[in-house]
Amino acid sequence: MMKHFYLLILGAGLMLYTAGCGDNALNGSEQAAVDFYKEVWVEGDTNHSQGMLDHVSESDDLQWRVEQTTSAERKNPPIMVTVSPTDSQMFEKTILIHRPSDKRDFKVRVRRTNGRWRVTKFEQNYDKQRGGYINNDAYQRYQEEYPALTWKRVEQP
């Protein structure tokens, strides 16, 4: 009898663990932003990342970021992803990406167009030559200002 009880408890725990893992799954807008992040800031692939843009006019801004990635040591550490808590748009989302290994932050704004998420704007931490946004430890700030904000961990973007 006790054996069955332990098996029941083990099964219930496994079900709860599995259900919790589903909460970490990326939605469509988050996945589009992570795919773009990977193409630009991990792979340094201009061709694929340009194809993800909503407007070709962003290509010049994209080029220097890809060059910066290809000239740096390639690494693909885990990242943290969330939808900006200040977003109120239905068809456009700002996805915040935090890379804990070097405390870099990225913003990727995506818009749903004809059933697909396309990148409309992208930023990274401040760069002396090119600007960007000064994050002031954006991840930490968001954690303090929005304690209920859920960040999803992506092991291999």
mmCIF file with all atom_site columns, C-alpha atoms in Angstrom:
data_model
loop_
_atom_site.group_PDB
_atom_site.id
_atom_site.type_symbol
_atom_site.label_atom_id
_atom_site.label_alt_id
_atom_site.label_comp_id
_atom_site.label_asym_id
_atom_site.label_entity_id
_atom_site.label_seq_id
_atom_site.pdbx_PDB_ins_code
_atom_site.Cartn_x
_atom_site.Cartn_y
_atom_site.Cartn_z
_atom_site.occupancy
_atom_site.B_iso_or_equiv
_atom_site.pdbx_formal_charge
_atom_site.auth_seq_id
_atom_site.auth_comp_id
_atom_site.auth_asym_id
_atom_site.auth_atom_id
_atom_site.pdbx_PDB_model_num
ATOM 1   C CA . MET A 1 1   ? 0.000  0.000  0.000   1.00 0.00 ? 1   MET A CA 1
ATOM 2   C CA . MET A 1 2   ? 2.763  2.404  0.954   1.00 0.00 ? 2   MET A CA 1
ATOM 3   C CA . LYS A 1 3   ? 4.577  1.601  -2.304  1.00 0.00 ? 3   LYS A CA 1
ATOM 4   C CA . HIS A 1 4   ? 1.529  2.716  -4.315  1.00 0.00 ? 4   HIS A CA 1
ATOM 5   C CA . PHE A 1 5   ? 1.311  5.911  -2.285  1.00 0.00 ? 5   PHE A CA 1
ATOM 6   C CA . TYR A 1 6   ? 4.950  6.770  -3.089  1.00 0.00 ? 6   TYR A CA 1
ATOM 7   C CA . LEU A 1 7   ? 4.402  6.020  -6.766  1.00 0.00 ? 7   LEU A CA 1
ATOM 8   C CA . LEU A 1 8   ? 1.345  8.266  -6.755  1.00 0.00 ? 8   LEU A CA 1
ATOM 9   C CA . ILE A 1 9   ? 3.329  11.102 -5.129  1.00 0.00 ? 9   ILE A CA 1
ATOM 10  C CA . LEU A 1 10  ? 6.216  10.600 -7.573  1.00 0.00 ? 10  LEU A CA 1
ATOM 11  C CA . GLY A 1 11  ? 3.808  10.639 -10.544 1.00 0.00 ? 11  GLY A CA 1
ATOM 12  C CA . ALA A 1 12  ? 2.076  13.795 -9.318  1.00 0.00 ? 12  ALA A CA 1
ATOM 13  C CA . GLY A 1 13  ? 5.429  15.520 -8.816  1.00 0.00 ? 13  GLY A CA 1
ATOM 14  C CA . LEU A 1 14  ? 6.532  14.533 -12.305 1.00 0.00 ? 14  LEU A CA 1
ATOM 15  C CA . MET A 1 15  ? 3.293  15.892 -13.778 1.00 0.00 ? 15  MET A CA 1
ATOM 16  C CA . LEU A 1 16  ? 3.745  19.206 -11.943 1.00 0.00 ? 16  LEU A CA 1
ATOM 17  C CA . TYR A 1 17  ? 7.369  19.432 -13.087 1.00 0.00 ? 17  TYR A CA 1
ATOM 18  C CA . THR A 1 18  ? 6.391  18.751 -16.700 1.00 0.00 ? 18  THR A CA 1
ATOM 19  C CA . ALA A 1 19  ? 3.568  21.298 -16.542 1.00 0.00 ? 19  ALA A CA 1
ATOM 20  C CA . GLY A 1 20  ? 5.994  23.878 -15.134 1.00 0.00 ? 20  GLY A CA 1
ATOM 21  C CA . CYS A 1 21  ? 8.387  23.296 -18.022 1.00 0.00 ? 21  CYS A CA 1
ATOM 22  C CA . GLY A 1 22  ? 5.609  24.159 -20.475 1.00 0.00 ? 22  GLY A CA 1
ATOM 23  C CA . ASP A 1 23  ? 5.389  27.626 -18.928 1.00 0.00 ? 23  ASP A CA 1
ATOM 24  C CA . ASN A 1 24  ? 8.921  28.305 -20.149 1.00 0.00 ? 24  ASN A CA 1
ATOM 25  C CA . ALA A 1 25  ? 7.975  27.773 -23.799 1.00 0.00 ? 25  ALA A CA 1
ATOM 26  C CA . LEU A 1 26  ? 8.379  30.847 -25.987 1.00 0.00 ? 26  LEU A CA 1
ATOM 27  C CA . ASN A 1 27  ? 5.338  32.349 -27.688 1.00 0.00 ? 27  ASN A CA 1
ATOM 28  C CA . GLY A 1 28  ? 5.457  33.455 -31.345 1.00 0.00 ? 28  GLY A CA 1
ATOM 29  C CA . SER A 1 29  ? 6.701  37.003 -30.759 1.00 0.00 ? 29  SER A CA 1
ATOM 30  C CA . GLU A 1 30  ? 9.356  35.841 -28.290 1.00 0.00 ? 30  GLU A CA 1
ATOM 31  C CA . GLN A 1 31  ? 10.549 33.113 -30.655 1.00 0.00 ? 31  GLN A CA 1
ATOM 32  C CA . ALA A 1 32  ? 10.831 35.587 -33.546 1.00 0.00 ? 32  ALA A CA 1
ATOM 33  C CA . ALA A 1 33  ? 12.919 37.931 -31.363 1.00 0.00 ? 33  ALA A CA 1
ATOM 34  C CA . VAL A 1 34  ? 15.170 35.080 -30.185 1.00 0.00 ? 34  VAL A CA 1
ATOM 35  C CA . ASP A 1 35  ? 15.637 33.887 -33.780 1.00 0.00 ? 35  ASP A CA 1
ATOM 36  C CA . PHE A 1 36  ? 16.647 37.419 -34.771 1.00 0.00 ? 36  PHE A CA 1
ATOM 37  C CA . TYR A 1 37  ? 18.960 37.712 -31.734 1.00 0.00 ? 37  TYR A CA 1
ATOM 38  C CA . LYS A 1 38  ? 20.658 34.473 -32.772 1.00 0.00 ? 38  LYS A CA 1
ATOM 39  C CA . GLU A 1 39  ? 21.130 35.557 -36.385 1.00 0.00 ? 39  GLU A CA 1
ATOM 40  C CA . VAL A 1 40  ? 22.571 38.976 -35.431 1.00 0.00 ? 40  VAL A CA 1
ATOM 41  C CA . TRP A 1 41  ? 24.315 38.644 -32.051 1.00 0.00 ? 41  TRP A CA 1
ATOM 42  C CA . VAL A 1 42  ? 25.357 34.969 -32.119 1.00 0.00 ? 42  VAL A CA 1
ATOM 43  C CA . GLU A 1 43  ? 25.774 33.857 -35.741 1.00 0.00 ? 43  GLU A CA 1
ATOM 44  C CA . GLY A 1 44  ? 26.471 37.242 -37.335 1.00 0.00 ? 44  GLY A CA 1
ATOM 45  C CA . ASP A 1 45  ? 24.415 36.303 -40.403 1.00 0.00 ? 45  ASP A CA 1
ATOM 46  C CA . THR A 1 46  ? 23.359 39.327 -42.464 1.00 0.00 ? 46  THR A CA 1
ATOM 47  C CA . ASN A 1 47  ? 21.367 37.424 -45.076 1.00 0.00 ? 47  ASN A CA 1
ATOM 48  C CA . HIS A 1 48  ? 19.029 35.603 -42.689 1.00 0.00 ? 48  HIS A CA 1
ATOM 49  C CA . SER A 1 49  ? 18.622 38.546 -40.330 1.00 0.00 ? 49  SER A CA 1
ATOM 50  C CA . GLN A 1 50  ? 17.796 40.947 -43.208 1.00 0.00 ? 50  GLN A CA 1
ATOM 51  C CA . GLY A 1 51  ? 15.049 38.565 -44.295 1.00 0.00 ? 51  GLY A CA 1
ATOM 52  C CA . MET A 1 52  ? 13.458 38.925 -40.839 1.00 0.00 ? 52  MET A CA 1
ATOM 53  C CA . LEU A 1 53  ? 13.187 42.732 -41.060 1.00 0.00 ? 53  LEU A CA 1
ATOM 54  C CA . ASP A 1 54  ? 9.862  44.414 -41.712 1.00 0.00 ? 54  ASP A CA 1
ATOM 55  C CA . HIS A 1 55  ? 11.582 47.364 -43.432 1.00 0.00 ? 55  HIS A CA 1
ATOM 56  C CA . VAL A 1 56  ? 14.688 47.112 -45.589 1.00 0.00 ? 56  VAL A CA 1
ATOM 57  C CA . SER A 1 57  ? 15.685 50.616 -44.396 1.00 0.00 ? 57  SER A CA 1
ATOM 58  C CA . GLU A 1 58  ? 17.009 49.034 -41.175 1.00 0.00 ? 58  GLU A CA 1
ATOM 59  C CA . SER A 1 59  ? 19.707 47.143 -43.135 1.00 0.00 ? 59  SER A CA 1
ATOM 60  C CA . ASP A 1 60  ? 22.453 49.740 -42.539 1.00 0.00 ? 60  ASP A CA 1
ATOM 61  C CA . ASP A 1 61  ? 21.911 49.591 -38.795 1.00 0.00 ? 61  ASP A CA 1
ATOM 62  C CA . LEU A 1 62  ? 21.955 45.816 -39.001 1.00 0.00 ? 62  LEU A CA 1
ATOM 63  C CA . GLN A 1 63  ? 25.249 45.674 -40.905 1.00 0.00 ? 63  GLN A CA 1
ATOM 64  C CA . TRP A 1 64  ? 27.467 47.216 -38.220 1.00 0.00 ? 64  TRP A CA 1
ATOM 65  C CA . ARG A 1 65  ? 25.946 44.992 -35.546 1.00 0.00 ? 65  ARG A CA 1
ATOM 66  C CA . VAL A 1 66  ? 26.662 41.880 -37.595 1.00 0.00 ? 66  VAL A CA 1
ATOM 67  C CA . GLU A 1 67  ? 30.225 43.106 -38.256 1.00 0.00 ? 67  GLU A CA 1
ATOM 68  C CA . GLN A 1 68  ? 30.664 43.687 -34.515 1.00 0.00 ? 68  GLN A CA 1
ATOM 69  C CA . THR A 1 69  ? 29.489 40.121 -33.844 1.00 0.00 ? 69  THR A CA 1
ATOM 70  C CA . THR A 1 70  ? 31.732 38.525 -36.457 1.00 0.00 ? 70  THR A CA 1
ATOM 71  C CA . SER A 1 71  ? 34.800 40.394 -35.171 1.00 0.00 ? 71  SER A CA 1
ATOM 72  C CA . ALA A 1 72  ? 34.193 39.281 -31.564 1.00 0.00 ? 72  ALA A CA 1
ATOM 73  C CA . GLU A 1 73  ? 34.698 35.860 -30.027 1.00 0.00 ? 73  GLU A CA 1
ATOM 74  C CA . ARG A 1 74  ? 31.673 33.730 -30.883 1.00 0.00 ? 74  ARG A CA 1
ATOM 75  C CA . LYS A 1 75  ? 29.678 32.527 -27.931 1.00 0.00 ? 75  LYS A CA 1
ATOM 76  C CA . ASN A 1 76  ? 26.156 31.333 -27.367 1.00 0.00 ? 76  ASN A CA 1
ATOM 77  C CA . PRO A 1 77  ? 25.437 31.490 -23.635 1.00 0.00 ? 77  PRO A CA 1
ATOM 78  C CA . PRO A 1 78  ? 21.949 31.126 -22.154 1.00 0.00 ? 78  PRO A CA 1
ATOM 79  C CA . ILE A 1 79  ? 19.678 34.180 -22.321 1.00 0.00 ? 79  ILE A CA 1
ATOM 80  C CA . MET A 1 80  ? 16.640 35.418 -20.425 1.00 0.00 ? 80  MET A CA 1
ATOM 81  C CA . VAL A 1 81  ? 13.590 36.581 -22.432 1.00 0.00 ? 81  VAL A CA 1
ATOM 82  C CA . THR A 1 82  ? 10.385 38.457 -21.586 1.00 0.00 ? 82  THR A CA 1
ATOM 83  C CA . VAL A 1 83  ? 7.801  40.719 -23.194 1.00 0.00 ? 83  VAL A CA 1
ATOM 84  C CA . SER A 1 84  ? 8.247  44.327 -22.076 1.00 0.00 ? 84  SER A CA 1
ATOM 85  C CA . PRO A 1 85  ? 5.829  45.072 -19.230 1.00 0.00 ? 85  PRO A CA 1
ATOM 86  C CA . THR A 1 86  ? 5.182  48.512 -20.726 1.00 0.00 ? 86  THR A CA 1
ATOM 87  C CA . ASP A 1 87  ? 3.832  47.094 -24.008 1.00 0.00 ? 87  ASP A CA 1
ATOM 88  C CA . SER A 1 88  ? 0.140  47.515 -24.628 1.00 0.00 ? 88  SER A CA 1
ATOM 89  C CA . GLN A 1 89  ? 0.073  46.764 -28.355 1.00 0.00 ? 89  GLN A CA 1
ATOM 90  C CA . MET A 1 90  ? -1.690 43.707 -29.665 1.00 0.00 ? 90  MET A CA 1
ATOM 91  C CA . PHE A 1 91  ? 0.100  43.229 -32.975 1.00 0.00 ? 91  PHE A CA 1
ATOM 92  C CA . GLU A 1 92  ? 3.463  44.686 -31.935 1.00 0.00 ? 92  GLU A CA 1
ATOM 93  C CA . LYS A 1 93  ? 5.613  43.522 -29.025 1.00 0.00 ? 93  LYS A CA 1
ATOM 94  C CA . THR A 1 94  ? 8.913  44.624 -27.542 1.00 0.00 ? 94  THR A CA 1
ATOM 95  C CA . ILE A 1 95  ? 10.905 41.619 -26.419 1.00 0.00 ? 95  ILE A CA 1
ATOM 96  C CA . LEU A 1 96  ? 13.628 42.154 -23.829 1.00 0.00 ? 96  LEU A CA 1
ATOM 97  C CA . ILE A 1 97  ? 16.613 39.829 -23.928 1.00 0.00 ? 97  ILE A CA 1
ATOM 98  C CA . HIS A 1 98  ? 19.197 39.673 -21.148 1.00 0.00 ? 98  HIS A CA 1
ATOM 99  C CA . ARG A 1 99  ? 22.471 37.755 -21.457 1.00 0.00 ? 99  ARG A CA 1
ATOM 100 C CA . PRO A 1 100 ? 23.600 37.070 -17.865 1.00 0.00 ? 100 PRO A CA 1
ATOM 101 C CA . SER A 1 101 ? 27.105 35.921 -18.842 1.00 0.00 ? 101 SER A CA 1
ATOM 102 C CA . ASP A 1 102 ? 28.217 39.438 -19.839 1.00 0.00 ? 102 ASP A CA 1
ATOM 103 C CA . LYS A 1 103 ? 25.219 41.458 -18.569 1.00 0.00 ? 103 LYS A CA 1
ATOM 104 C CA . ARG A 1 104 ? 24.298 42.651 -22.060 1.00 0.00 ? 104 ARG A CA 1
ATOM 105 C CA . ASP A 1 105 ? 20.745 43.623 -22.880 1.00 0.00 ? 105 ASP A CA 1
ATOM 106 C CA . PHE A 1 106 ? 18.913 43.655 -26.189 1.00 0.00 ? 106 PHE A CA 1
ATOM 107 C CA . LYS A 1 107 ? 15.499 44.909 -27.305 1.00 0.00 ? 107 LYS A CA 1
ATOM 108 C CA . VAL A 1 108 ? 13.773 43.502 -30.360 1.00 0.00 ? 108 VAL A CA 1
ATOM 109 C CA . ARG A 1 109 ? 10.423 44.956 -31.431 1.00 0.00 ? 109 ARG A CA 1
ATOM 110 C CA . VAL A 1 110 ? 8.348  42.674 -33.624 1.00 0.00 ? 110 VAL A CA 1
ATOM 111 C CA . ARG A 1 111 ? 5.070  43.238 -35.457 1.00 0.00 ? 111 ARG A CA 1
ATOM 112 C CA . ARG A 1 112 ? 2.586  40.663 -36.652 1.00 0.00 ? 112 ARG A CA 1
ATOM 113 C CA . THR A 1 113 ? 2.198  41.157 -40.406 1.00 0.00 ? 113 THR A CA 1
ATOM 114 C CA . ASN A 1 114 ? 0.266  38.720 -42.593 1.00 0.00 ? 114 ASN A CA 1
ATOM 115 C CA . GLY A 1 115 ? 0.433  36.058 -39.889 1.00 0.00 ? 115 GLY A CA 1
ATOM 116 C CA . ARG A 1 116 ? 4.219  36.345 -39.369 1.00 0.00 ? 116 ARG A CA 1
ATOM 117 C CA . TRP A 1 117 ? 6.262  38.204 -36.771 1.00 0.00 ? 117 TRP A CA 1
ATOM 118 C CA . ARG A 1 118 ? 8.668  40.650 -38.456 1.00 0.00 ? 118 ARG A CA 1
ATOM 119 C CA . VAL A 1 119 ? 11.361 42.766 -36.765 1.00 0.00 ? 119 VAL A CA 1
ATOM 120 C CA . THR A 1 120 ? 10.609 46.503 -36.824 1.00 0.00 ? 120 THR A CA 1
ATOM 121 C CA . LYS A 1 121 ? 13.312 47.777 -34.463 1.00 0.00 ? 121 LYS A CA 1
ATOM 122 C CA . PHE A 1 122 ? 16.290 46.395 -32.565 1.00 0.00 ? 122 PHE A CA 1
ATOM 123 C CA . GLU A 1 123 ? 18.719 47.798 -30.023 1.00 0.00 ? 123 GLU A CA 1
ATOM 124 C CA . GLN A 1 124 ? 21.537 46.661 -27.819 1.00 0.00 ? 124 GLN A CA 1
ATOM 125 C CA . ASN A 1 125 ? 23.503 48.126 -24.923 1.00 0.00 ? 125 ASN A CA 1
ATOM 126 C CA . TYR A 1 126 ? 25.088 51.472 -25.570 1.00 0.00 ? 126 TYR A CA 1
ATOM 127 C CA . ASP A 1 127 ? 28.044 51.470 -27.990 1.00 0.00 ? 127 ASP A CA 1
ATOM 128 C CA . LYS A 1 128 ? 30.447 54.456 -27.952 1.00 0.00 ? 128 LYS A CA 1
ATOM 129 C CA . GLN A 1 129 ? 30.651 54.727 -31.732 1.00 0.00 ? 129 GLN A CA 1
ATOM 130 C CA . ARG A 1 130 ? 27.045 53.977 -32.645 1.00 0.00 ? 130 ARG A CA 1
ATOM 131 C CA . GLY A 1 131 ? 24.843 54.839 -29.720 1.00 0.00 ? 131 GLY A CA 1
ATOM 132 C CA . GLY A 1 132 ? 22.093 52.505 -28.610 1.00 0.00 ? 132 GLY A CA 1
ATOM 133 C CA . TYR A 1 133 ? 20.282 52.655 -25.348 1.00 0.00 ? 133 TYR A CA 1
ATOM 134 C CA . ILE A 1 134 ? 21.935 52.992 -21.969 1.00 0.00 ? 134 ILE A CA 1
ATOM 135 C CA . ASN A 1 135 ? 20.447 50.131 -20.068 1.00 0.00 ? 135 ASN A CA 1
ATOM 136 C CA . ASN A 1 136 ? 21.457 51.079 -16.492 1.00 0.00 ? 136 ASN A CA 1
ATOM 137 C CA . ASP A 1 137 ? 21.318 47.385 -15.704 1.00 0.00 ? 137 ASP A CA 1
ATOM 138 C CA . ALA A 1 138 ? 17.940 47.027 -17.407 1.00 0.00 ? 138 ALA A CA 1
ATOM 139 C CA . TYR A 1 139 ? 17.462 43.458 -16.214 1.00 0.00 ? 139 TYR A CA 1
ATOM 140 C CA . GLN A 1 140 ? 17.988 44.421 -12.554 1.00 0.00 ? 140 GLN A CA 1
ATOM 141 C CA . ARG A 1 141 ? 15.817 47.509 -12.924 1.00 0.00 ? 141 ARG A CA 1
ATOM 142 C CA . TYR A 1 142 ? 12.956 45.512 -14.436 1.00 0.00 ? 142 TYR A CA 1
ATOM 143 C CA . GLN A 1 143 ? 13.276 42.930 -11.652 1.00 0.00 ? 143 GLN A CA 1
ATOM 144 C CA . GLU A 1 144 ? 12.843 45.682 -9.052  1.00 0.00 ? 144 GLU A CA 1
ATOM 145 C CA . GLU A 1 145 ? 10.127 47.696 -10.824 1.00 0.00 ? 145 GLU A CA 1
ATOM 146 C CA . TYR A 1 146 ? 8.086  44.692 -11.971 1.00 0.00 ? 146 TYR A CA 1
ATOM 147 C CA . PRO A 1 147 ? 8.607  41.905 -9.402  1.00 0.00 ? 147 PRO A CA 1
ATOM 148 C CA . ALA A 1 148 ? 5.897  39.731 -10.997 1.00 0.00 ? 148 ALA A CA 1
ATOM 149 C CA . LEU A 1 149 ? 7.630  39.865 -14.410 1.00 0.00 ? 149 LEU A CA 1
ATOM 150 C CA . THR A 1 150 ? 8.495  36.364 -15.636 1.00 0.00 ? 150 THR A CA 1
ATOM 151 C CA . TRP A 1 151 ? 11.737 35.816 -17.550 1.00 0.00 ? 151 TRP A CA 1
ATOM 152 C CA . LYS A 1 152 ? 12.079 32.659 -19.631 1.00 0.00 ? 152 LYS A CA 1
ATOM 153 C CA . ARG A 1 153 ? 15.497 31.040 -19.817 1.00 0.00 ? 153 ARG A CA 1
ATOM 154 C CA . VAL A 1 154 ? 16.695 29.886 -23.233 1.00 0.00 ? 154 VAL A CA 1
ATOM 155 C CA . GLU A 1 155 ? 19.717 27.580 -22.976 1.00 0.00 ? 155 GLU A CA 1
ATOM 156 C CA . GLN A 1 156 ? 20.811 27.482 -26.631 1.00 0.00 ? 156 GLN A CA 1
ATOM 157 C CA . PRO A 1 157 ? 19.237 30.310 -28.609 1.00 0.00 ? 157 PRO A CA 1
#
